[in-house]
Short mmCIF file of C-alpha atoms and ligand atoms in Angstrom, two decimals:
data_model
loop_
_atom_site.label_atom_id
_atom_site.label_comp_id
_atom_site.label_asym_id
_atom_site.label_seq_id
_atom_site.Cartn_x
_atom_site.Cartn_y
_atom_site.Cartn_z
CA UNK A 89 37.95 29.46 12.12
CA UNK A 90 35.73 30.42 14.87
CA UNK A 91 32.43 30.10 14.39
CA UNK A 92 31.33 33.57 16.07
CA UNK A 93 33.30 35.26 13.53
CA UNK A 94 31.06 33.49 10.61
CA UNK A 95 30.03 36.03 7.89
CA UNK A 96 27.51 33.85 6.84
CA UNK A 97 24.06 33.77 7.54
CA UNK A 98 21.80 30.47 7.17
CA UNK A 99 18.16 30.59 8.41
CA UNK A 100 15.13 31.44 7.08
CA UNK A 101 14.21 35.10 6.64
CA UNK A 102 17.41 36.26 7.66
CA UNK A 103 19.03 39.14 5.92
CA UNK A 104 22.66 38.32 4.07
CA UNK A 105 25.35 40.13 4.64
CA UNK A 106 25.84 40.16 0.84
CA UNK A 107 23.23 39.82 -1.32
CA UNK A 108 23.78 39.24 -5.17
CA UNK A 109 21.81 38.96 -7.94
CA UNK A 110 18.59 40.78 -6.80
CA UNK A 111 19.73 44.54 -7.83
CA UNK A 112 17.04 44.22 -10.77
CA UNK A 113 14.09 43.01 -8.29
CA UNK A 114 14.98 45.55 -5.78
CA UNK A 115 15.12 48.71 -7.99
CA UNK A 116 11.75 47.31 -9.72
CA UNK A 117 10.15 47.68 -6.71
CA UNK A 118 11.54 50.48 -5.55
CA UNK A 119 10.82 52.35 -8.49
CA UNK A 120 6.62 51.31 -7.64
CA UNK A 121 7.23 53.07 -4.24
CA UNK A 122 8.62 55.97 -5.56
CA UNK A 123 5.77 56.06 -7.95
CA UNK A 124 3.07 55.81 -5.86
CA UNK A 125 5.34 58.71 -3.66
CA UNK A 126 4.49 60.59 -6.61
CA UNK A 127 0.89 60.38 -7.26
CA UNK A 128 1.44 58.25 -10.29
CA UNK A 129 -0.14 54.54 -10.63
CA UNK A 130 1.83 52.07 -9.14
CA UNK A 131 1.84 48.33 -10.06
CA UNK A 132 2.15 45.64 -7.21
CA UNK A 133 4.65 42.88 -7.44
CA UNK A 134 4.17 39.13 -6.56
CA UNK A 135 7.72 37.09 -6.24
CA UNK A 136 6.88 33.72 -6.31
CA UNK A 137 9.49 30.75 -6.00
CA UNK A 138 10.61 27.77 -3.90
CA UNK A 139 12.09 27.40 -0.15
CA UNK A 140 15.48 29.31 0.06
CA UNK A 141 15.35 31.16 -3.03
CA UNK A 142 15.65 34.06 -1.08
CA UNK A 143 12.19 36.02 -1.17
CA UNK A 144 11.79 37.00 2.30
CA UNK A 145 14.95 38.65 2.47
CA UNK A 146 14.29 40.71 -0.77
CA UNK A 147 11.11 41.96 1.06
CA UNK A 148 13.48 43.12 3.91
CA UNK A 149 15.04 44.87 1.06
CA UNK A 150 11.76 46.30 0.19
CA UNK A 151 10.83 47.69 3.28
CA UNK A 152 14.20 49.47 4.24
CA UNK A 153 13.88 50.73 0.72
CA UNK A 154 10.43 51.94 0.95
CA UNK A 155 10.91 53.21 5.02
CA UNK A 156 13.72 55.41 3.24
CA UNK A 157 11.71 56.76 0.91
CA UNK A 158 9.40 58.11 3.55
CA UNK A 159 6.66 55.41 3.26
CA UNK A 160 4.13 54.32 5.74
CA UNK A 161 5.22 49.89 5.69
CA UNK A 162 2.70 47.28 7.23
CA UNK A 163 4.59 43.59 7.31
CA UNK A 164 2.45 40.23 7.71
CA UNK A 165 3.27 36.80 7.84
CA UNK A 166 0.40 34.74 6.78
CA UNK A 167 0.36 31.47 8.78
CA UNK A 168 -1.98 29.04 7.88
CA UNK A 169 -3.85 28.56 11.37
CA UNK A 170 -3.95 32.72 11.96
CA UNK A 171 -6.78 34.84 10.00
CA UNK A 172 -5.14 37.15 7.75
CA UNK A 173 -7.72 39.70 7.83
CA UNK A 174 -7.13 40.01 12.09
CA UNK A 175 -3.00 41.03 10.87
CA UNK A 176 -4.36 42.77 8.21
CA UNK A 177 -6.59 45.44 10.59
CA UNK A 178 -4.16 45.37 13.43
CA UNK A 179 -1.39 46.72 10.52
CA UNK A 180 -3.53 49.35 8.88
CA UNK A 181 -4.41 50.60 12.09
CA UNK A 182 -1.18 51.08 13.25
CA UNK A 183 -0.65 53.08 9.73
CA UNK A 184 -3.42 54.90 10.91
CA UNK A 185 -2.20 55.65 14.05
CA UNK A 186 0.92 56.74 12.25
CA UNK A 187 -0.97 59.03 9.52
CA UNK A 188 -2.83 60.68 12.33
CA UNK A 189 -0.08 63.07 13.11
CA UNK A 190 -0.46 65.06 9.77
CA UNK A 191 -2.66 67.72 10.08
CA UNK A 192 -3.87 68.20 6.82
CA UNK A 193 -4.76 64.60 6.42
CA UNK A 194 -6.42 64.21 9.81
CA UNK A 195 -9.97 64.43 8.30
CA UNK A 196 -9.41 61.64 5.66
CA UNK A 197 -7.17 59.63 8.46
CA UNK A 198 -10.46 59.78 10.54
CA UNK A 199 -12.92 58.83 7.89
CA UNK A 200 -10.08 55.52 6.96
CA UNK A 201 -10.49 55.19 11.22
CA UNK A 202 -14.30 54.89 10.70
CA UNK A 203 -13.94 52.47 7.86
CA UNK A 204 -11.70 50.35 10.01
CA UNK A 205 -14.36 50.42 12.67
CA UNK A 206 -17.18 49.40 10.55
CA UNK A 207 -15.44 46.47 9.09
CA UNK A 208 -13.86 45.13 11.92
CA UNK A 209 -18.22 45.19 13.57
CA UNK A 210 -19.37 43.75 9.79
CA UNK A 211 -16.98 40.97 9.32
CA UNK A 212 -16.69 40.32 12.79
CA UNK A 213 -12.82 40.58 12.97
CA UNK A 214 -12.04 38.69 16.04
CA UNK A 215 -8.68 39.75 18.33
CA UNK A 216 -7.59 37.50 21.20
CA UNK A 217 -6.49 40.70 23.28
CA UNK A 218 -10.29 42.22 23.04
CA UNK A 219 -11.09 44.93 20.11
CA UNK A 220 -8.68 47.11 18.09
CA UNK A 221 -10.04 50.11 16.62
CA UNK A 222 -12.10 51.41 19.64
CA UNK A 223 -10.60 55.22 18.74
CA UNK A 224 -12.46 55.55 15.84
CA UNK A 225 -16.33 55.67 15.07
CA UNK A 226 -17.35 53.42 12.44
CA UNK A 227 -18.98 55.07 9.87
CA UNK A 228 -22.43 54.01 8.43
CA UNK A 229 -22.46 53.01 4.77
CA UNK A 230 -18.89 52.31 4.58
CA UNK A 231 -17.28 49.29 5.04
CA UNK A 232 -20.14 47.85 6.97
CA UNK A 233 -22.25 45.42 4.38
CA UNK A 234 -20.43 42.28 6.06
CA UNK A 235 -19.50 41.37 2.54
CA UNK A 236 -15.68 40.84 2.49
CA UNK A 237 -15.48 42.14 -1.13
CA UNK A 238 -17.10 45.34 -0.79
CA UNK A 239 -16.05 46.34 2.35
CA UNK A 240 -12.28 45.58 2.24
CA UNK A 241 -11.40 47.59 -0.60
CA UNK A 242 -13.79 50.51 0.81
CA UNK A 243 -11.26 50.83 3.94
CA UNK A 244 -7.83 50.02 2.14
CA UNK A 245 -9.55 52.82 -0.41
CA UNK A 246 -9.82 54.89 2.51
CA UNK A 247 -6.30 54.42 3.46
CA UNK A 248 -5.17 55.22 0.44
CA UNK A 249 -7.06 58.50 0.62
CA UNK A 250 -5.31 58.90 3.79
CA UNK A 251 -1.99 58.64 2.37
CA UNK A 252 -2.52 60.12 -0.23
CA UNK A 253 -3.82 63.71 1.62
CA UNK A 254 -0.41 62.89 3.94
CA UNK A 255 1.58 62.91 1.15
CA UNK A 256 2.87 59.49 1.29
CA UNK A 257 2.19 56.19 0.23
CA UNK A 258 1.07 52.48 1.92
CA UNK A 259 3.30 49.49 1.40
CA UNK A 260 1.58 46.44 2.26
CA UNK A 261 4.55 43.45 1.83
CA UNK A 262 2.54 40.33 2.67
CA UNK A 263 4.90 37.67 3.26
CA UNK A 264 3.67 33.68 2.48
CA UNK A 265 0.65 34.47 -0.09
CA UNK A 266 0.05 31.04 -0.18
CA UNK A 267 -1.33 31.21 3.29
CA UNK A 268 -3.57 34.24 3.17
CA UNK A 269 -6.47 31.68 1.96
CA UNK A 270 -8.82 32.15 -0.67
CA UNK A 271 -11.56 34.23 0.45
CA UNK A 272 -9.14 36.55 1.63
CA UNK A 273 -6.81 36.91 -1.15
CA UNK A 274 -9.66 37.65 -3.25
CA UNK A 275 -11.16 40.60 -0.80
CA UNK A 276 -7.13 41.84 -1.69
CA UNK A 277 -6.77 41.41 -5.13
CA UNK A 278 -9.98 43.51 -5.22
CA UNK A 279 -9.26 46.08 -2.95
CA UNK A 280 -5.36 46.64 -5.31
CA UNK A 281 -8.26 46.81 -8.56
CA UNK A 282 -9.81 49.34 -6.80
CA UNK A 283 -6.70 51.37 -5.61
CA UNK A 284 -5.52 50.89 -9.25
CA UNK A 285 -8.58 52.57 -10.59
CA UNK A 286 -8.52 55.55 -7.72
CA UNK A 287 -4.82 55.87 -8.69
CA UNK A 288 -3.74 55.72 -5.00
CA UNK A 289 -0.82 55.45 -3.31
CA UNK A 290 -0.93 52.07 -2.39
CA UNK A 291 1.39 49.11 -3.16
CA UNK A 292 1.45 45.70 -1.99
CA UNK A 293 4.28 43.80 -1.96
CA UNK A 294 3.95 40.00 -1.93
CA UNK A 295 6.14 36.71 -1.90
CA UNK A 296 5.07 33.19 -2.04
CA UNK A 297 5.48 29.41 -2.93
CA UNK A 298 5.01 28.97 -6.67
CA UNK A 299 1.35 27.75 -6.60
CA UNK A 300 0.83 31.40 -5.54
CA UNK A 301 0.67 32.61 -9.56
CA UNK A 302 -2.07 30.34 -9.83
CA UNK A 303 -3.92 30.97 -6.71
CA UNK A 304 -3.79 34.98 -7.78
CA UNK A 305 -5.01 33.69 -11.62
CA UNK A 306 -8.31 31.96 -10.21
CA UNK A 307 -9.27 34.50 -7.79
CA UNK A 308 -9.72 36.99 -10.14
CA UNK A 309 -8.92 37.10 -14.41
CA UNK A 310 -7.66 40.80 -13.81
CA UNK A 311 -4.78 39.88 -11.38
CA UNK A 312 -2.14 39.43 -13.89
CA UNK A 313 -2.29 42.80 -15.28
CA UNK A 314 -2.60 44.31 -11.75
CA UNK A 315 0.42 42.46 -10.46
CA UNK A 316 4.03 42.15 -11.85
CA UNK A 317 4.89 38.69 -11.03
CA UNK A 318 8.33 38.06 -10.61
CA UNK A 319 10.38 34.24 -10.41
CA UNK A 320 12.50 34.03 -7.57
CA UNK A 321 15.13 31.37 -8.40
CA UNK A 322 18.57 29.98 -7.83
CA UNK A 323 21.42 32.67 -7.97
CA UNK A 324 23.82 32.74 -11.00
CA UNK A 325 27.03 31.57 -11.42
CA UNK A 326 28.38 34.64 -11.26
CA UNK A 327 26.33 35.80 -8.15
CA UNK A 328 26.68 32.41 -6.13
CA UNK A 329 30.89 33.29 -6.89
CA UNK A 330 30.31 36.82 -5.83
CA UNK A 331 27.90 35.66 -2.31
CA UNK A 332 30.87 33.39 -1.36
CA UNK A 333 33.67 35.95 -2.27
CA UNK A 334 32.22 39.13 -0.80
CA UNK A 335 30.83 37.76 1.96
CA UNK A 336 34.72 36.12 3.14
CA UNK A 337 35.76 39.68 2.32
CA UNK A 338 34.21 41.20 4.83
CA UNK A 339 36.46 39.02 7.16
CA UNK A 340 39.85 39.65 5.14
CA UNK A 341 39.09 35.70 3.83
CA UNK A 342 39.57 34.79 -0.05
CA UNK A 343 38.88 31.30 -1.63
CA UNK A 344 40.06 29.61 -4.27
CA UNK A 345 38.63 28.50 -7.83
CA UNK A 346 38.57 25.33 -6.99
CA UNK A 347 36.67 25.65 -4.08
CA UNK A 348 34.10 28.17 -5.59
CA UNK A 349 33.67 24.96 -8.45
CA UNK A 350 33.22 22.47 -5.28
CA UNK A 351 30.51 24.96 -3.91
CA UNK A 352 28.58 25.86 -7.25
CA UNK A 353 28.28 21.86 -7.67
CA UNK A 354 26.92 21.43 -3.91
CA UNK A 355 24.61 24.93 -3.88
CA UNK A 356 23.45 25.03 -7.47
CA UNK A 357 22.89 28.68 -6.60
CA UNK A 358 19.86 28.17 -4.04
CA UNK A 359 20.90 31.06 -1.31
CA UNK A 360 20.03 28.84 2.01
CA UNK A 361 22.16 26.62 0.56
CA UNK A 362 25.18 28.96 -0.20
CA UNK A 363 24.85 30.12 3.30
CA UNK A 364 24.80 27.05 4.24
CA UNK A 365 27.75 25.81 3.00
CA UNK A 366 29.86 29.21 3.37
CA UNK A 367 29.39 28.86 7.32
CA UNK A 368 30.20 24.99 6.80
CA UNK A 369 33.68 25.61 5.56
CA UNK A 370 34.04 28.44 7.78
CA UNK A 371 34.20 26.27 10.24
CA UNK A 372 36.21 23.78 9.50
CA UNK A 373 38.82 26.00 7.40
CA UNK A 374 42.24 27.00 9.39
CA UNK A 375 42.31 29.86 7.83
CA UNK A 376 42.63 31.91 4.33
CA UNK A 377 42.50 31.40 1.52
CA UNK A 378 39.53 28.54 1.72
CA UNK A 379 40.46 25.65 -0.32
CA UNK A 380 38.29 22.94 -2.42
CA UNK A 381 39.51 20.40 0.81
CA UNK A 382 37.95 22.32 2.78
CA UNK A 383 34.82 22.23 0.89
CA UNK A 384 35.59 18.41 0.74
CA UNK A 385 35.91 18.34 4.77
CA UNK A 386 32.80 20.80 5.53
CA UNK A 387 30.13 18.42 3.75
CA UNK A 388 28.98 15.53 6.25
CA UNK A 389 28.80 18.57 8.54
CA UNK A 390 26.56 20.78 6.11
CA UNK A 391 24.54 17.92 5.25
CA UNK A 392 23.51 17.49 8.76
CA UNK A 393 22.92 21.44 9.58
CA UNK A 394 20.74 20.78 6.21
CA UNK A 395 19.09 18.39 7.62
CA UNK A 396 18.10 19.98 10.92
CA UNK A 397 17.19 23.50 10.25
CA UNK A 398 16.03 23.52 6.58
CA UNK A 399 14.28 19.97 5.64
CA UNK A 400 13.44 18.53 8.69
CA UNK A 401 11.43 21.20 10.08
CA UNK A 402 9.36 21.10 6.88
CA UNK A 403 8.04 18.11 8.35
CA UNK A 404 6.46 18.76 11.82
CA UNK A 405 3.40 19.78 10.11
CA UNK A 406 2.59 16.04 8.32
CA UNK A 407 0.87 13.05 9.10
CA UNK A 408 2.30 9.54 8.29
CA UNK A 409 0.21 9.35 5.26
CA UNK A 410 1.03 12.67 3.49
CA UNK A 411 5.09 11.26 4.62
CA UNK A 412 4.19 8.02 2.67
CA UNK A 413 2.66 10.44 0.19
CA UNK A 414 5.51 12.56 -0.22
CA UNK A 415 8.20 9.59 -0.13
CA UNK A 416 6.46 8.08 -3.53
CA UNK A 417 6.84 11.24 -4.96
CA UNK A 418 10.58 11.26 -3.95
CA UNK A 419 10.75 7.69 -4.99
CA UNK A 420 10.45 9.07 -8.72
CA UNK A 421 13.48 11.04 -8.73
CA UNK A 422 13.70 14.79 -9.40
CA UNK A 423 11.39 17.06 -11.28
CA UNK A 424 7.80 16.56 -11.59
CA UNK A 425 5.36 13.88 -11.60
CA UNK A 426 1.67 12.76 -12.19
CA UNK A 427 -0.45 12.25 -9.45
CA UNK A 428 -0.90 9.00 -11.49
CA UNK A 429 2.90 7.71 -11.01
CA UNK A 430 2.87 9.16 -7.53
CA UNK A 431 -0.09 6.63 -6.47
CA UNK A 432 1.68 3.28 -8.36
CA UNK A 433 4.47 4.13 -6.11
CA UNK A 434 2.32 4.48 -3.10
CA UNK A 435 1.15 1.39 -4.03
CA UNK A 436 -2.49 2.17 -5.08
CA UNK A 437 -3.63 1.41 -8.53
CA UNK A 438 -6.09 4.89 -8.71
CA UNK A 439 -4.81 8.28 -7.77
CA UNK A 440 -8.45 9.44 -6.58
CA UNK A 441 -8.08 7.76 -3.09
CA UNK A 442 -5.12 9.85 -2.65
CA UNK A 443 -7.09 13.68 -3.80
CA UNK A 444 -7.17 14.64 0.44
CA UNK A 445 -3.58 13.68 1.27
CA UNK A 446 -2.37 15.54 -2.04
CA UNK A 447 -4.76 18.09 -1.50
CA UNK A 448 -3.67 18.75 2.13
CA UNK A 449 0.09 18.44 1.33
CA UNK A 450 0.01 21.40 -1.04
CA UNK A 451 -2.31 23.72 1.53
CA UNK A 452 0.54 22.83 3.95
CA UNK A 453 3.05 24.01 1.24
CA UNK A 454 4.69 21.39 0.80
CA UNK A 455 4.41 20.22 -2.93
CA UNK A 456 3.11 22.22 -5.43
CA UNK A 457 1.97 22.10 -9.18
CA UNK A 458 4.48 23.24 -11.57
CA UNK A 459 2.34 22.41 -14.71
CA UNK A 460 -1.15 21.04 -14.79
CA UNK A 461 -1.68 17.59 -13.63
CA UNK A 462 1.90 17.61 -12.39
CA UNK A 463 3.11 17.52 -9.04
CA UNK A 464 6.99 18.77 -7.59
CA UNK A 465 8.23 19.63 -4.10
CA UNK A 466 8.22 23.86 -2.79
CA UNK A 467 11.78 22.76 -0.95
CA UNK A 468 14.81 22.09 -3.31
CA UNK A 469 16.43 18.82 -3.40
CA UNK A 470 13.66 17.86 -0.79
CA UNK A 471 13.40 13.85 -2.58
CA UNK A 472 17.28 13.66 -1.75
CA UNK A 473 16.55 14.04 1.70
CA UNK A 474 13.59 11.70 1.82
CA UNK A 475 15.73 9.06 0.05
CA UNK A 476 18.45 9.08 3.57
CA UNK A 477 15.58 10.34 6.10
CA UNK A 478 14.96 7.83 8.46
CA UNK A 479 12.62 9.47 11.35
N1 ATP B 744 20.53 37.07 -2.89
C1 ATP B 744 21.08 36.40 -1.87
N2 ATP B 744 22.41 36.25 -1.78
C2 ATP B 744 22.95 35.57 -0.74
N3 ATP B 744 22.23 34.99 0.24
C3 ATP B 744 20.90 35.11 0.21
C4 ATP B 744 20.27 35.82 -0.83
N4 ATP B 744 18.94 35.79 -0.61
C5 ATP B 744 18.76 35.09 0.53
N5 ATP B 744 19.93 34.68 1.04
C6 ATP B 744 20.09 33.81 2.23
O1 ATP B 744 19.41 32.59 1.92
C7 ATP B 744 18.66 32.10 3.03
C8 ATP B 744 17.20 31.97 2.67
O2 ATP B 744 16.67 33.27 2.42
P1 ATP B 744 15.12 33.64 2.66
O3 ATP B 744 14.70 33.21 4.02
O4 ATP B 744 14.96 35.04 2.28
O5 ATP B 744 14.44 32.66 1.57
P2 ATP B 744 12.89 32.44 1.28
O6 ATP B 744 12.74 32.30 -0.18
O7 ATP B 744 12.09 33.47 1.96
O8 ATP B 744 12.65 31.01 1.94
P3 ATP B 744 11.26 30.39 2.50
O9 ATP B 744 10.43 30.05 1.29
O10 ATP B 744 11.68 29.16 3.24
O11 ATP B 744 10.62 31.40 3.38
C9 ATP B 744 18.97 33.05 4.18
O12 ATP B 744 20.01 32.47 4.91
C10 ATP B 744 19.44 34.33 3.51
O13 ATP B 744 20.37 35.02 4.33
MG1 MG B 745 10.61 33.35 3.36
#
């Protein structure tokens, strides 16, 4: 079938056409928008889970949800070479900016303005187009000790104050935790204890590699009661059936049992690769219903598409000794490992030598550590593709 007429939608971050098995996530957090809506404490949510589970395109979700409901959204993607608090300012100021059109909240939107100001001078927020926050006067004593940790949560609690006298609430969805980097995630997680004990209207919204639970956990003891965290994992049965079904639907397509067995073998209910694999025998179907031959016919082609735009690209980011690194873990099958085992299959009798290239390999997220002292890969069935990766 032609491939412009796919219903199917592989790629990272890109919203499916049919998305099962996240109704409970979704109302969760829309429920903590409509909460904070109403004046009432609001608890933040962290989904944490592995590459292609599916996270970014519940915070999509999220934010339609919460733009519905009237709310004043802010989206970042932490990178790791990009300062999160830079995205951070430029977003609340554009809520600002937004907030500054209610009258009766002008005064407090002005006094968040000032805040802005007086951080962006203490911390010495750097933008490569010049300054942001040149409409507002900083205000002395607020925001402006040049200690992260005071003076973040003294603007977003200024903000909140702001929204709160607009009559609407701040959603913060922060997308890639893992990146935001220490010193800033703590300055958040602080500023969320502080909004939590002002009881205002602001939620944040977060998604992340698995190592993120932890990273929240060390930063600060009080985290896990200020946070619902939330596993984002492979799809059900039931909903990897229902992704494949509904989504052929839409084009008047059905498929067969057999096939839908074929697929739930191949996908094991990770979305990318359901999408994956639905646009795979797409293609090389003739036409409906799709059969399990046609799943049988579509795989040296998914494999490849696999290959391309979901494990290679993981890799642009490593040197040859984190690939060496990462191809002893692989050489130990599934699951997790020791950094112990790893280094006898790199060939080193101590696992010491090897602390950077680990360390650097899970800053990159690239492995993480499911359990202490044990180490697994963030991408699914990443040590299958290491085994027949040749580059
Ligand atoms: N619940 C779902 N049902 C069907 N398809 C989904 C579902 N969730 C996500 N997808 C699809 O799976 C793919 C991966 O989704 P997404 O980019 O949201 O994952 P992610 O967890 O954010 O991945 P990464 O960690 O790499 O950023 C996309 O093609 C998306 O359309
Ligand atoms: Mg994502």
């Amino acid at each position: 079938m032609q491939a412009e007429d796919s219903p199917f939608t592989p790629g990272a971050g890109v919203m499916p056409e049919v998305m099962a098995g996240r109704e409970a996530i979704v109302t969760a957090m829309t429920a903590q928008t409509r909460r904070a809506l109403k004046g009432r404490a609001a608890r933040s949510l962290v989904l944490h889970g592995l590459r292609g589970t599916g996270k970014t395109s519940i915070l999509l979700e999220a934010r339609e949800q919460a733009e519905a409901l009237g709310s004043a959204v802010s989206w970042i993607e932490a990178v790791p070479d990009k300062p999160f608090l830079q995205q951070l300012v430029a977003q609340l100021r554009k809520i600002l900016i937004s907030l500054d059109a209610v009258e009766k909240a002008r005064r407090f939107v002005r006094a968040a303005g000032g805040a802005l100001a007086s951080l962006i001078r203490s911390v010495n927020v750097q933008f490569p187009g010049g300054s942001v926050g040149v409409e507002f006067e900083p205000v002395p004593g607020v925001a402006d000790s040049g200690d992260l940790e005071t003076d973040l949560p003294d603007l977003i609690e200024a903000v909140g104050l702001a929204a709160k006298h607009a009559s609407t609430a701040v959603v913060l969805i922060v997308d890639e935790l893992q990146f935001v980097g220490d010193t800033h995630l703590n300055a958040l997680i602080v500023s969320m204890h502080r909004i939590a004990q002002r009881r205002l209207p602001v939620v944040l919204i977060g998604a992340g590699l698995p190592n993120v639970l932890r990273q929240l956990g060390e930063s600060r003891s009080y985290s896990e009661r200020l946070f619902m965290a939330e596993s984002i994992g492979p799809l059900s049965r039931e909903a990897t059936d229902t992704v494949f079904r509904d989504t052929l639907a839409l084009e008047d397509v059905t498929i067969e049992a057999g096939a839908l067995d074929a697929l739930w073998a191949e996908t094991e209910g990770y979305p990318h690769f359901i999408q994956e694999w639905g646009n795979g025998c797409w293609a090389v179907a003739t036409g409906s219903p799709i059969r399990k031959r046609d799943v049988d016919k579509a795989a040296p082609r998914v494999r490849s598409a696999l290959d391309r735009g979901f494990f290679q690209m993981r890799l642009d980011r490593c040197t040859p000794q984190e690939m060496d690194y990462m191809r002893a873990l692989a050489s130990l099958g599934p699951g997790e490992h020791g950094p112990g085992a790893v280094a006898k299959a790199y060939g080193m009798s101590s696992s010491s030598q090897l602390n950077s290239t680990r360390q650097h390999l899970i800053e990159k997220g690239m492995i993480y550590a499911p359990s202490y002292g044990k180490l697994a890969f963030t991408v699914p069935r990443f040590e299958d593709f290491l085994g027949r990766y040749t580059g």
